[in-house]
C-alpha positions as a LaTeX table, in Angstrom:
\begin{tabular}{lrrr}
\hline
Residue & $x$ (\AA) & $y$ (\AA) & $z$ (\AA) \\
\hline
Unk1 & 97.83 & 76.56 & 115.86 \\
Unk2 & 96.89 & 77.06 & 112.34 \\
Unk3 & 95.22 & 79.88 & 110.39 \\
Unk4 & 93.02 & 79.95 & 107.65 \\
Unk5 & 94.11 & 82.38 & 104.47 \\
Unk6 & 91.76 & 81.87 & 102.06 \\
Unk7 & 90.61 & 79.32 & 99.58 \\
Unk8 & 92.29 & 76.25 & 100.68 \\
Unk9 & 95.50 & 77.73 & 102.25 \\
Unk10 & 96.18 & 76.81 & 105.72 \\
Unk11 & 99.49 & 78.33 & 107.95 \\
Unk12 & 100.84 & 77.13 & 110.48 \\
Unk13 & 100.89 & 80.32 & 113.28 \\
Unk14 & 104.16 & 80.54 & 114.33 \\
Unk15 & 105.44 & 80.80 & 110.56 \\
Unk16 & 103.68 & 84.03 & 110.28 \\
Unk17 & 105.56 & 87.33 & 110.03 \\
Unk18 & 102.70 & 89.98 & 109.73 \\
Unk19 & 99.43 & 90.18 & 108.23 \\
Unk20 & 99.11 & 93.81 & 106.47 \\
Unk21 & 96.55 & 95.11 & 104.09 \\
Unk22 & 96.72 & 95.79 & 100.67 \\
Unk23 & 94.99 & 99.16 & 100.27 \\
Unk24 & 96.51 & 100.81 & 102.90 \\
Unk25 & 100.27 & 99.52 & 102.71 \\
Unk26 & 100.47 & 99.62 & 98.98 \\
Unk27 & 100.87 & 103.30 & 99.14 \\
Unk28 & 104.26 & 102.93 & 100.73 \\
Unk29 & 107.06 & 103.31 & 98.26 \\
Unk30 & 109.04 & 100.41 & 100.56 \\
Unk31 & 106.22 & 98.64 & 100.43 \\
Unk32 & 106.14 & 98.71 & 96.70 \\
Unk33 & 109.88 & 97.65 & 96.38 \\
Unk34 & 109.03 & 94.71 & 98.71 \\
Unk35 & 106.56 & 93.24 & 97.01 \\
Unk36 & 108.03 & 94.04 & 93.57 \\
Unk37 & 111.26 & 92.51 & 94.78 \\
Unk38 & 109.37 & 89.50 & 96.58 \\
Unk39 & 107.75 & 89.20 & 92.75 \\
Unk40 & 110.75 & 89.01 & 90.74 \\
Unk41 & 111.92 & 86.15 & 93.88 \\
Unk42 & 108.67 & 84.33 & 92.24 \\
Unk43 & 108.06 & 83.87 & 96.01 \\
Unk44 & 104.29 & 85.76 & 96.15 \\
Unk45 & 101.45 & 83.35 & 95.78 \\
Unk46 & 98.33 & 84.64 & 95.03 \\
Unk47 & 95.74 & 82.46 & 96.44 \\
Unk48 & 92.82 & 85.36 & 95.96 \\
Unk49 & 91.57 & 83.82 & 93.53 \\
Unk50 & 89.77 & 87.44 & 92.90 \\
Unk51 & 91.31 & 90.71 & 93.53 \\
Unk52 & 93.33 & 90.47 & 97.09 \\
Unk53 & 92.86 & 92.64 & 100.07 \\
Unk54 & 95.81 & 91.63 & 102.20 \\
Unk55 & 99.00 & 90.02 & 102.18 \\
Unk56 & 100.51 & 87.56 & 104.67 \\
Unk57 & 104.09 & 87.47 & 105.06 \\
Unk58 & 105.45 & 83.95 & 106.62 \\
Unk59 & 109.08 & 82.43 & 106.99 \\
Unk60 & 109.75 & 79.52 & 105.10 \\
Unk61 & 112.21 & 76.63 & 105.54 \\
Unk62 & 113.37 & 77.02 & 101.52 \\
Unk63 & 113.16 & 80.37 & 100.93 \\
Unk64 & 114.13 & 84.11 & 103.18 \\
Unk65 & 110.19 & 84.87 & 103.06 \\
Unk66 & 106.95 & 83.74 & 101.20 \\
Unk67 & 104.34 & 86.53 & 100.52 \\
Unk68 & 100.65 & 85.58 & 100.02 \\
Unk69 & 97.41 & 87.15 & 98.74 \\
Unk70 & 94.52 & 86.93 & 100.45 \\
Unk71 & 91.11 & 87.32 & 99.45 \\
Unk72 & 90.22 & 88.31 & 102.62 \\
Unk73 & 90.46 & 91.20 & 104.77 \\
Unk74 & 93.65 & 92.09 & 107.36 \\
Unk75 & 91.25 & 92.65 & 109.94 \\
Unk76 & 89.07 & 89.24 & 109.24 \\
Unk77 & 92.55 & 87.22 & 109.06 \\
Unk78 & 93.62 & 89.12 & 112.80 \\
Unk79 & 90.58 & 88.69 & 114.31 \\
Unk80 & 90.89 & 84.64 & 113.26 \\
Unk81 & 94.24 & 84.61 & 114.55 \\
Unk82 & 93.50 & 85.98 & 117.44 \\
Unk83 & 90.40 & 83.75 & 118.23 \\
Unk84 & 92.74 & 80.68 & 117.93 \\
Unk85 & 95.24 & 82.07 & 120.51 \\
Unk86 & 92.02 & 82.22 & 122.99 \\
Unk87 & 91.00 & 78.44 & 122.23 \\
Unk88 & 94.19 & 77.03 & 123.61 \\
\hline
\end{tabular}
């Protein structure tokens, strides 16, 4: 299955690591260093395309990890992954 990030970014499901939001885990001084660290990587992609409320964090066959932000919220983005699970 696939799931819908945002603007025209597509994922495939079983690439995904964890879907966290931004508000709430930014506060976290690991956090911080991870995305800071994942920045300096140049391996965050920010597909808001307007101020992001979440980040997905996926495996990728080139690099450890890939970090995106997401327009849209954690909660919207779990709910969608969830609802794709229950059309198999």
């Amino acid at each position: 299955m696939y799931l819908h990030i945002g603007q025209n970014e597509i994922l495939p499901d079983r690439r995904i690591i964890g879907i966290f939001d931004l508000d709430k885990c930014s506060y976290g001084k690991r956090t911080r260093e991870y995305l800071a660290a994942a920045e300096q990587e140049g391996v965050v992609l920010d597909i808001s395309g307007e101020i992001p409320k979440s980040f997905v964090v996926c495996d990728h066959p080139y690099h450890r990890q890939i970090v995106y932000l997401s327009q849209l919220n954690s909660t919207t983005l779990q709910k969608r992954a969830e609802s794709a699970e229950l059309e198999l």
